[in-house]
Short mmCIF file of C-alpha atoms in Angstrom, two decimals:
data_model
loop_
_atom_site.label_atom_id
_atom_site.label_comp_id
_atom_site.label_asym_id
_atom_site.label_seq_id
_atom_site.Cartn_x
_atom_site.Cartn_y
_atom_site.Cartn_z
CA MET A 117 -0.22 -0.28 -0.29
CA PHE A 118 1.20 3.23 -0.60
CA LEU A 119 0.86 4.63 2.91
CA ALA A 120 3.54 2.33 3.77
CA ALA A 121 6.17 4.60 2.58
CA PHE A 122 5.89 6.61 5.17
CA SER A 123 4.12 4.80 7.94
CA PRO A 124 6.59 4.75 11.12
CA LYS A 125 7.72 1.18 11.64
CA ASP A 126 10.96 2.00 14.01
CA ASP A 127 10.22 3.16 17.46
CA ARG A 128 6.37 3.21 17.42
CA GLU A 129 6.20 -0.55 16.68
CA ALA A 130 8.15 -1.03 19.67
CA SER A 131 7.14 2.00 21.98
CA PRO A 132 5.79 0.45 25.54
CA ASP A 133 1.87 1.24 24.29
CA ALA A 134 2.26 -0.50 21.07
CA ALA A 135 3.87 -3.39 23.69
CA LEU A 136 1.15 -3.32 25.71
CA VAL A 137 -1.61 -3.62 22.79
CA ARG A 138 -0.05 -6.77 21.65
CA LEU A 139 -0.27 -8.57 24.94
CA LEU A 140 -3.80 -7.58 24.75
CA LEU A 141 -4.10 -10.55 21.65
CA GLN A 142 -3.02 -12.93 24.37
CA ASN A 143 -5.74 -12.16 26.54
CA ASP A 144 -3.23 -10.45 29.23
CA VAL A 145 -5.76 -8.44 31.68
CA GLY A 146 -2.80 -6.88 33.31
CA ALA A 147 -1.80 -4.98 29.93
CA PHE A 148 -5.34 -3.77 29.75
CA GLU A 149 -5.46 -2.49 33.09
CA LYS A 150 -2.21 -0.64 32.48
CA LEU A 151 -3.36 0.64 29.32
CA TYR A 152 -6.38 1.48 31.10
CA ASP A 153 -5.07 3.37 33.98
CA LYS A 154 -2.66 5.30 31.80
CA TYR A 155 -5.40 6.71 29.04
CA SER A 156 -8.69 6.43 30.84
CA ARG A 157 -8.62 9.94 32.27
CA ILE A 158 -8.12 11.71 29.01
CA VAL A 159 -10.57 9.91 27.32
CA TYR A 160 -13.12 10.29 29.48
CA SER A 161 -12.28 13.80 29.94
CA LEU A 162 -12.45 14.35 26.34
CA VAL A 163 -15.83 12.19 25.88
CA LEU A 164 -17.62 14.09 28.49
CA ARG A 165 -16.56 17.27 27.13
CA ILE A 166 -18.45 16.37 23.77
CA VAL A 167 -21.56 14.74 25.69
CA GLN A 168 -21.81 16.43 28.42
CA GLN A 169 -23.49 14.08 31.01
CA SER A 170 -21.74 11.61 33.14
CA GLY A 171 -23.48 8.63 32.76
CA PRO A 172 -23.52 8.90 29.09
CA ALA A 173 -19.88 9.42 29.31
CA GLU A 174 -19.05 6.09 30.97
CA GLU A 175 -21.25 4.16 28.79
CA VAL A 176 -19.17 5.51 25.68
CA VAL A 177 -15.68 5.44 27.34
CA GLN A 178 -16.87 1.97 28.12
CA ASP A 179 -17.24 0.75 25.09
CA VAL A 180 -14.04 2.37 23.72
CA PHE A 181 -12.15 0.29 25.90
CA LEU A 182 -14.04 -2.63 25.54
CA GLN A 183 -13.45 -2.32 21.88
CA LEU A 184 -9.66 -1.67 22.19
CA TRP A 185 -9.88 -5.38 24.86
CA ARG A 186 -11.84 -7.06 22.04
CA ASN A 187 -10.51 -5.89 18.89
CA SER A 188 -7.12 -4.89 19.75
CA ALA A 189 -6.01 -6.78 16.66
CA GLN A 190 -7.61 -3.25 14.89
CA TYR A 191 -4.81 -1.20 16.12
CA ASP A 192 -1.82 -1.49 13.67
CA ALA A 193 1.41 -0.19 15.37
CA THR A 194 2.93 0.62 11.81
CA ARG A 195 0.01 2.98 11.20
CA GLY A 196 0.61 5.36 13.91
CA PRO A 197 0.85 6.01 17.31
CA PHE A 198 -1.69 4.35 19.76
CA VAL A 199 -2.90 7.52 21.75
CA PRO A 200 -4.18 9.35 18.73
CA TRP A 201 -5.90 6.14 17.38
CA LEU A 202 -7.44 5.93 20.52
CA LEU A 203 -8.76 9.66 21.12
CA THR A 204 -9.95 9.45 17.71
CA LEU A 205 -12.22 5.97 18.57
CA ALA A 206 -13.07 8.00 21.35
CA ARG A 207 -14.22 11.17 19.93
CA ASN A 208 -15.76 9.59 17.00
CA ARG A 209 -17.95 7.36 19.53
CA ALA A 210 -18.77 10.40 21.80
CA LEU A 211 -19.99 12.12 18.67
CA ASP A 212 -22.16 9.02 17.68
CA THR A 213 -23.95 9.84 21.08
CA LEU A 214 -24.01 13.63 20.69
CA ARG A 215 -25.80 13.59 16.82
CA LEU A 216 -29.07 14.74 16.57
CA LYS A 217 -29.30 15.86 12.58
CA SER A 218 -29.44 12.85 9.66
CA GLU A 219 -27.05 14.47 7.71
CA ARG A 220 -24.36 14.99 10.22
CA GLN A 221 -24.92 11.23 11.17
CA ARG A 222 -24.02 10.28 8.10
CA ARG A 223 -20.83 12.46 7.54
CA LEU A 224 -20.14 11.16 11.13
CA GLU A 225 -20.53 7.20 10.09
CA ASN A 226 -18.37 7.98 7.22
CA GLN A 227 -15.68 9.27 9.45
CA THR A 228 -15.53 5.97 11.55
CA ASP A 229 -13.85 4.38 8.39
CA GLU A 230 -10.97 7.19 9.38
CA LEU A 231 -10.62 4.92 12.59
CA PHE A 232 -8.36 2.86 11.10
CA SER A 233 -6.70 5.30 8.97
CA VAL A 234 -3.15 6.24 9.25
CA VAL A 235 -1.84 8.74 11.77
CA VAL A 236 1.62 10.24 11.62
CA ALA A 237 3.35 12.12 14.26
CA PRO A 238 5.94 14.74 12.82
CA GLN A 239 9.61 14.15 13.26
CA TYR A 240 9.47 16.55 16.31
CA GLU A 241 6.80 14.62 18.32
CA LYS A 242 8.93 13.15 21.35
CA GLU A 243 7.29 10.73 23.88
CA LEU A 244 5.29 13.35 26.40
CA ASP A 245 3.53 12.63 29.82
CA GLU A 246 -0.18 13.22 29.38
CA LYS A 247 0.18 16.21 31.93
CA ARG A 248 3.10 17.96 29.99
CA ARG A 249 1.10 17.33 26.39
CA ALA A 250 -1.97 19.05 27.91
CA GLU A 251 -0.72 21.69 29.56
CA ARG A 252 1.62 22.65 26.16
CA VAL A 253 -2.14 22.33 23.77
CA ARG A 254 -4.16 24.73 26.36
CA SER A 255 -1.24 26.90 26.22
CA LEU A 256 -1.12 27.49 22.38
CA VAL A 257 -4.50 27.26 21.72
CA GLY A 258 -5.43 29.82 24.72
CA GLU A 259 -3.13 31.80 22.81
CA LEU A 260 -5.56 32.10 19.91
CA ASN A 261 -8.20 35.04 19.60
CA PRO A 262 -11.52 33.95 21.38
CA GLN A 263 -13.57 33.36 18.22
CA GLN A 264 -11.12 31.55 16.51
CA LYS A 265 -10.77 29.04 19.19
CA ARG A 266 -14.47 28.99 19.48
CA ALA A 267 -14.47 27.82 15.63
CA ILE A 268 -11.92 24.80 16.53
CA GLU A 269 -13.96 23.76 19.52
CA LEU A 270 -17.57 23.58 17.62
CA ALA A 271 -15.52 21.66 15.10
CA TYR A 272 -13.68 19.03 17.19
CA PHE A 273 -15.94 18.98 20.33
CA GLN A 274 -19.63 18.69 18.73
CA GLY A 275 -18.77 17.75 15.12
CA LEU A 276 -20.18 20.91 13.52
CA SER A 277 -18.85 21.36 9.74
CA HIS A 278 -17.78 24.94 7.80
CA SER A 279 -20.99 25.82 7.22
CA GLU A 280 -22.74 25.06 10.51
CA ILE A 281 -19.92 26.53 12.25
CA ALA A 282 -20.35 30.02 10.37
CA ALA A 283 -24.30 29.85 10.92
CA GLU A 284 -23.70 28.95 14.62
CA LEU A 285 -21.14 32.04 14.89
CA LYS A 286 -22.91 34.00 12.59
CA GLU A 287 -19.84 34.91 10.52
CA PRO A 288 -18.83 34.45 6.89
CA LEU A 289 -17.62 31.01 5.63
CA GLY A 290 -14.74 31.69 4.45
CA THR A 291 -13.86 33.91 7.85
CA VAL A 292 -14.56 30.40 9.60
CA LYS A 293 -12.24 28.11 7.19
CA SER A 294 -9.60 30.67 7.97
CA TRP A 295 -9.86 30.79 11.51
CA ILE A 296 -9.63 27.43 11.95
CA ARG A 297 -6.74 26.48 9.38
CA ASN A 298 -4.89 29.25 10.42
CA GLY A 299 -5.52 28.54 14.27
CA LEU A 300 -4.76 24.79 13.91
CA ILE A 301 -1.65 25.89 11.93
CA ARG A 302 -0.27 28.00 14.83
CA LEU A 303 -0.72 24.76 17.06
CA LYS A 304 1.17 23.09 15.20
CA GLU A 305 4.22 25.64 14.54
CA GLY A 306 3.87 26.34 18.66
CA LEU A 307 4.55 22.58 18.96
CA HIS A 308 7.04 22.15 17.06
CA THR A 309 8.91 25.16 18.34
CA ALA A 310 7.84 23.60 21.86
CA SER A 311 9.51 20.56 21.05
CA MET B 36 1.44 24.94 -9.11
CA SER B 37 1.12 21.22 -8.52
CA ASN B 38 -1.71 19.34 -8.63
CA CYS B 39 -1.93 19.05 -4.71
CA ASP B 40 -1.46 22.65 -4.03
CA GLN B 41 -5.23 23.17 -4.55
CA PHE B 42 -5.83 20.47 -1.67
CA ARG B 43 -3.40 22.34 1.09
CA GLU B 44 -5.95 24.55 2.72
CA MET B 45 -8.03 21.37 3.10
CA TYR B 46 -5.91 19.04 5.39
CA GLU B 47 -6.58 19.98 8.63
CA ALA B 48 -10.50 20.78 8.37
CA TYR B 49 -10.50 16.92 6.69
CA ALA B 50 -8.66 15.75 9.59
CA LEU B 51 -11.08 17.44 11.57
CA GLY B 52 -14.09 16.40 10.10
CA ALA B 53 -15.22 20.09 9.28
CA LEU B 54 -15.11 20.22 5.47
CA ASP B 55 -18.60 20.49 4.06
CA PRO B 56 -19.48 17.62 1.67
CA PRO B 57 -18.83 18.83 -1.64
CA GLU B 58 -14.94 19.74 -0.64
CA ARG B 59 -14.75 16.54 1.01
CA ALA B 60 -15.87 14.16 -1.87
CA VAL B 61 -13.24 16.57 -4.21
CA LEU B 62 -10.39 15.94 -1.32
CA GLU B 63 -11.30 11.85 -0.75
CA ALA B 64 -11.29 11.63 -4.61
CA HIS B 65 -7.81 12.86 -5.11
CA LEU B 66 -6.45 11.04 -2.00
CA ALA B 67 -8.30 7.80 -3.82
CA THR B 68 -5.85 8.67 -6.77
CA GLY B 69 -2.84 7.22 -4.23
CA CYS B 70 -1.18 10.75 -3.84
CA ALA B 71 1.52 10.01 -1.61
CA GLU B 72 2.01 13.39 -0.63
CA CYS B 73 -1.26 14.16 0.45
CA ALA B 74 -2.01 11.01 2.16
CA LYS B 75 0.74 12.32 4.29
CA SER B 76 -0.30 15.29 5.07
CA VAL B 77 -3.43 14.39 6.16
CA ALA B 78 -2.20 11.82 8.14
CA GLU B 79 -0.29 14.19 10.04
CA ALA B 80 -3.21 16.70 10.19
CA ARG B 81 -4.72 13.86 12.03
CA TRP B 82 -2.27 13.41 14.45
CA LEU B 83 -2.39 17.21 14.96
CA VAL B 84 -6.12 16.91 15.31
CA SER B 85 -6.03 14.59 18.22
CA GLN B 86 -3.91 16.75 20.22
CA LEU B 87 -7.09 19.10 20.62
CA ALA B 88 -8.30 16.39 22.91
CA TYR B 89 -6.19 18.09 25.66
CA LEU B 90 -8.42 20.76 25.62
CA ALA B 91 -11.11 19.65 27.39
CA PRO B 92 -11.11 20.25 31.14
CA GLU B 93 -9.84 17.09 33.00
CA ALA B 94 -12.11 14.83 34.86
CA ALA B 95 -11.70 11.53 36.42
CA THR B 96 -13.72 8.58 36.12
CA SER B 97 -15.41 6.26 38.89
CA ASP B 98 -14.03 3.52 40.33
CA MET B 99 -17.00 1.94 39.55
CA LEU B 100 -16.54 2.13 35.96
CA LYS B 101 -12.85 0.46 36.00
CA GLY B 102 -14.43 -2.07 38.40
CA ARG B 103 -17.32 -3.13 35.89
CA LEU B 104 -14.92 -2.78 32.82
CA MET B 105 -12.50 -4.67 34.99
CA GLN B 106 -15.16 -7.92 35.35
CA THR B 107 -16.35 -7.84 31.76
CA VAL B 108 -12.79 -8.50 30.91
CA ARG B 109 -11.69 -10.81 33.53
CA SER B 110 -14.35 -13.07 32.78
CA GLU B 111 -14.12 -12.54 28.98
CA ALA B 112 -10.45 -13.25 29.29
CA GLU B 113 -11.05 -16.74 31.29
CA ALA B 114 -13.78 -17.82 28.97
CA LYS B 115 -11.48 -17.58 26.05
CA SER B 116 -8.81 -19.52 27.69
CA SER B 117 -10.89 -22.26 28.70
CA SER B 118 -12.06 -22.39 24.95
CA SER B 119 -8.84 -22.67 24.48
CA VAL B 120 -8.03 -25.58 26.72
CA SER B 121 -10.85 -27.28 25.33
CA THR B 122 -10.35 -27.15 21.73
CA GLY B 123 -6.77 -28.36 22.70
CA ALA B 124 -7.86 -31.46 24.20
CA THR B 125 -9.99 -32.35 21.60
CA THR B 126 -7.63 -31.93 18.76
CA THR B 127 -5.10 -34.34 20.89
CA ALA B 128 -7.70 -37.27 21.42
CA SER B 129 -8.98 -36.80 17.84
CA GLY B 130 -5.45 -37.87 16.69
CA ILE B 131 -5.05 -35.49 13.50
CA PRO B 132 -2.06 -34.84 12.77
CA TYR B 133 -0.54 -30.97 13.98
CA TRP B 134 0.35 -29.75 10.81
CA LEU B 135 -3.09 -30.96 8.91
CA SER B 136 -5.21 -29.23 12.18
CA ALA B 137 -2.70 -26.10 11.29
CA SER B 138 -3.72 -26.11 7.80
CA ILE B 139 -7.33 -26.33 8.51
CA ALA B 140 -6.82 -23.34 10.97
CA ALA B 141 -5.08 -21.59 8.17
CA LEU B 142 -8.01 -22.16 5.88
CA LEU B 143 -10.36 -21.19 8.04
CA LEU B 144 -8.33 -17.99 8.98
CA LEU B 145 -8.11 -17.28 5.05
CA THR B 146 -12.12 -17.83 4.88
CA LEU B 147 -12.71 -15.85 7.65
CA TYR B 148 -10.32 -13.13 6.33
CA PHE B 149 -12.27 -13.11 3.25
CA ALA B 150 -15.35 -12.96 4.56
CA TRP B 151 -14.50 -10.12 6.48
CA ASP B 152 -12.68 -8.32 3.44
CA ALA B 153 -16.05 -9.32 1.21
CA HIS B 154 -18.10 -7.12 3.76
CA ARG B 155 -16.04 -4.59 4.33
CA LEU B 156 -15.80 -4.17 0.49
CA LYS B 157 -19.58 -4.40 0.70
CA ASP B 158 -19.46 -1.40 2.98
CA GLU B 159 -17.34 0.48 0.89
CA LEU B 160 -19.42 0.10 -1.84
CA ARG B 161 -22.22 1.40 0.26
CA ALA B 162 -20.59 4.28 0.99
CA ALA B 163 -19.47 5.04 -2.36
CA ASN B 164 -23.16 4.52 -3.71
CA GLU B 165 -24.48 6.65 -1.00
CA GLN B 166 -22.00 9.66 -1.53
CA ASN B 167 -22.87 9.25 -5.27
CA GLN B 168 -26.36 9.77 -3.97
CA ARG B 169 -25.39 12.86 -2.44
CA ASN B 170 -23.23 14.51 -5.13
CA GLU B 171 -26.23 13.61 -7.65
CA GLN B 172 -28.42 15.86 -5.61
CA LEU B 173 -26.14 18.54 -5.12
CA VAL B 174 -26.04 18.47 -8.90
CA ALA B 175 -29.73 18.66 -8.99
CA SER B 176 -30.12 21.25 -7.07
CA ALA B 177 -27.14 23.39 -8.61
CA LYS B 178 -29.14 22.51 -11.69
CA GLY B 179 -32.29 24.27 -9.82
CA GLU B 180 -30.79 27.22 -8.57
CA PHE B 181 -29.09 27.70 -12.10
CA ALA B 182 -32.49 27.77 -13.79
CA ALA B 183 -33.94 29.84 -10.98
CA THR B 184 -31.33 32.48 -11.50
CA GLN B 185 -31.55 32.64 -15.28
CA GLN B 186 -35.33 33.50 -14.80
CA LYS B 187 -34.66 36.01 -12.53
CA LEU B 188 -32.15 37.31 -15.32
CA ALA B 189 -34.57 37.49 -17.61
CA ALA B 190 -37.11 38.81 -15.53
CA MET B 191 -34.64 41.76 -14.79
CA GLU B 192 -33.35 42.10 -18.77
CA GLU B 193 -37.07 42.51 -19.31
CA GLN B 194 -37.55 45.10 -16.70
CA MET B 195 -34.56 46.95 -18.29
CA ALA B 196 -35.47 46.76 -21.61
CA LYS B 197 -39.16 48.46 -20.42
CA MET B 198 -36.77 51.52 -18.60
CA HIS B 199 -34.98 52.03 -21.71
CA ARG B 200 -37.61 52.07 -23.97
CA GLU B 201 -39.78 54.38 -21.22
CA THR B 202 -36.96 57.11 -20.71
CA ALA B 203 -36.53 56.87 -24.74
CA ILE B 204 -40.43 57.75 -25.32
CA LEU B 205 -40.18 60.73 -22.06
CA THR B 206 -37.03 62.10 -23.73
CA ASP B 207 -36.75 61.79 -27.28
CA PRO B 208 -38.12 65.31 -28.36
CA SER B 209 -40.16 63.83 -31.61
CA SER B 210 -42.50 62.32 -28.78
CA VAL B 211 -46.03 64.06 -29.00
CA LYS B 212 -47.44 65.10 -25.25
CA ILE B 213 -50.89 65.04 -24.49
CA MET B 214 -52.68 66.10 -21.72
CA LEU B 215 -55.91 64.06 -20.54
CA ALA B 216 -58.58 66.59 -18.60
CA ALA B 217 -60.55 65.38 -16.36
CA GLN B 218 -64.29 65.15 -17.39
CA LYS B 219 -67.08 66.17 -14.95
CA ILE B 220 -65.00 64.82 -11.70
CA GLN B 221 -62.25 66.49 -9.70
CA ALA B 222 -59.25 64.66 -10.21
CA PRO B 223 -55.21 65.80 -11.71
CA GLN B 224 -54.65 65.87 -15.72
CA MET B 225 -52.81 62.72 -16.42
CA VAL B 226 -50.06 63.43 -18.95
CA ALA B 227 -49.54 60.59 -21.90
CA MET B 228 -46.26 60.35 -24.21
CA TRP B 229 -46.67 59.31 -27.56
CA HIS B 230 -43.47 58.28 -29.68
CA ALA B 231 -44.04 57.10 -33.32
CA LYS B 232 -41.48 54.19 -32.93
CA TYR B 233 -41.61 53.02 -29.20
CA GLY B 234 -44.71 53.64 -28.14
CA ILE B 235 -47.24 55.41 -25.31
CA VAL B 236 -46.06 56.34 -21.59
CA LEU B 237 -49.63 57.32 -19.56
CA THR B 238 -48.86 58.62 -15.81
CA GLY B 239 -50.97 59.43 -13.36
CA GLN B 240 -50.71 61.04 -10.34
CA LYS B 241 -53.42 61.16 -7.05
CA VAL B 242 -56.04 59.90 -9.39
CA PRO B 243 -58.81 58.95 -7.29
CA MET B 244 -58.99 54.67 -7.00
CA PRO B 245 -61.59 52.66 -9.22
CA SER B 246 -64.60 51.26 -7.01
CA GLY B 247 -64.24 47.91 -6.06
CA ASN B 248 -61.73 45.95 -8.08
CA ARG B 249 -62.82 47.96 -11.23
CA VAL B 250 -59.58 49.36 -13.28
CA LEU B 251 -58.66 52.55 -15.27
CA GLN B 252 -58.72 51.81 -19.36
CA LEU B 253 -56.74 53.52 -22.08
CA TRP B 254 -59.03 53.90 -25.52
CA LEU B 255 -57.36 55.46 -28.77
CA ILE B 256 -60.18 57.63 -30.14
CA PRO B 257 -59.67 57.33 -34.39
CA LYS B 258 -59.72 60.14 -36.64
CA ALA B 259 -61.73 58.45 -38.90
CA ARG B 260 -65.66 59.42 -39.06
CA GLY B 261 -67.47 56.61 -37.26
CA GLY B 262 -64.64 55.07 -36.23
CA LYS B 263 -64.68 53.02 -32.84
CA PRO B 264 -62.32 53.55 -29.76
CA MET B 265 -59.61 51.56 -29.93
CA PRO B 266 -59.10 49.54 -26.22
CA SER B 267 -55.40 49.64 -24.78
CA MET B 268 -54.01 48.87 -21.33
CA THR B 269 -55.92 48.75 -17.93
CA VAL B 270 -54.30 49.77 -14.72
CA ARG B 271 -55.14 50.34 -11.41
CA PRO B 272 -53.22 53.48 -9.16
CA ASP B 273 -51.35 52.17 -6.37
CA ALA B 274 -52.26 53.56 -2.81
CA ASN B 275 -51.51 56.74 -3.32
CA GLY B 276 -53.00 57.05 -6.28
CA ASN B 277 -50.17 56.77 -8.63
CA PHE B 278 -49.15 54.79 -12.05
CA GLU B 279 -47.38 54.85 -14.70
CA VAL B 280 -47.69 52.44 -17.94
CA LEU B 281 -46.02 51.29 -20.99
CA VAL B 282 -48.21 50.84 -24.36
CA SER B 283 -45.29 49.28 -26.23
CA ASN B 284 -47.48 48.12 -29.24
CA PRO B 285 -50.57 50.86 -29.69
CA PRO B 286 -53.66 49.33 -31.89
CA ALA B 287 -53.18 52.50 -34.13
CA ALA B 288 -50.70 55.43 -34.92
CA GLY B 289 -50.75 58.77 -33.41
CA SER B 290 -51.32 60.05 -36.93
CA ASP B 291 -54.65 58.33 -37.50
CA THR B 292 -55.84 59.26 -33.57
CA LYS B 293 -57.93 62.06 -32.64
CA ALA B 294 -57.85 61.66 -28.79
CA LEU B 295 -56.63 59.65 -26.09
CA ALA B 296 -59.52 58.63 -23.63
CA ILE B 297 -60.00 57.22 -20.14
CA THR B 298 -62.36 55.05 -18.74
CA GLU B 299 -63.60 53.11 -15.70
CA GLU B 300 -63.71 49.67 -16.59
CA PRO B 301 -64.59 45.97 -15.32
CA ALA B 302 -61.39 44.55 -14.09
CA GLY B 303 -59.11 42.70 -16.99
CA GLY B 304 -61.01 45.59 -19.07
CA SER B 305 -63.46 45.78 -21.81
CA ALA B 306 -63.48 45.37 -26.06
CA ALA B 307 -66.09 48.74 -26.05
CA PRO B 308 -66.25 51.72 -23.16
CA THR B 309 -69.03 50.42 -20.59
CA THR B 310 -68.90 54.19 -18.81
CA THR B 311 -68.17 57.80 -20.28
CA PRO B 312 -64.53 58.90 -20.51
CA LYS B 313 -63.44 60.11 -17.10
CA TRP B 314 -60.41 61.71 -18.60
CA VAL B 315 -60.04 63.06 -22.11
CA GLY B 316 -57.09 64.42 -24.24
CA ALA B 317 -57.22 65.37 -27.86
CA MET B 318 -53.76 64.91 -29.88
CA THR B 319 -51.91 67.84 -30.98
#
């Protein structure tokens, strides 16, 4: 497959997370518990931010980790790092719970295909603990103007499209597109510089 | 500009799921061609977007959730383990050579894989069909909008042509001005301008409103002895009693007309006057 040309096969295959996921294939409950203890907080925080209610949020988190346990073979370490894969899975499950409009529903159903798509961390990306990573991302996004931050949050946490965000914020479509793109580019540059 | 330049601004929004369907379809069609450069950029954008999860305020899961989850996981692990032991004993007792059971297992796996792959392909086909239907709907909608825009344009062109004609009639020195005086009623005069080529513009101001849904009708009174009045346009003034009508093709030439007259007629107008004229103006 052409994507294999840039799929990292070196250190990520040998990363501690990838090793734990491989142990799940052997029904290693201890490996599962380690992964849960390490990432349940960020997964729950993300899901709760999207669905806004603790009961449904816990159900989504349970589904996500059970999918990891039952279908760990779906995670292919050669196609990208584990945490972004897990967070993408959690986000899509949470948005599935949140979604109300049929059109949006179809779009998100298509997005679930992306679960098994390639995620490539940039060269500068280093392994950071979750706390430092969160501080870094929050600080960089906090520097964006409030409307720009709001547009990105509407897209990420509510699954809205450019047009839907433009309608929500009563701003021109082109402005919303620029806000989101420029905001993410600034985040990317900031993460690069900070590394 | 390389072929990929047009897609550079879409990578982040695509990874975010924020692209509207038409843009998304365009980018996906391009990715489907196997463009490694764009695929790599999208993969990196996915990583960047995943970092947004850290914007969520920190919240801790309950101990009960972990307890429930671990209970489920442990019982499933035990079930798999006992199932595996049981399978091993049967195999031993059956006496099937190891290489044969391995081959059977491989065949089973292959069968499962092909079944899964067929299912996946079917899903992809269904998704592609749905996307195609959505695209067709978009095209149909765009065609509808195009037709509506064409109609609006045609109406605007018609309005423009009418305005040009009226302007020509009102400003051309060769136009003949006819003052129509009110007959036996208290009302201002009406003014008609008649151009031999472009027609007649008739205007009225503060005209009394015809009763009910009746209308005012213009008549051309022929010079010929015994000639009957020739019917023309009908009009109802606006709320302020004002109106302006254009008669592009008068039923008679100015040189054959003796006077213009206005009567009050039923809605839709009449073939012959049913009331006496309320305004009359002689050709000069």
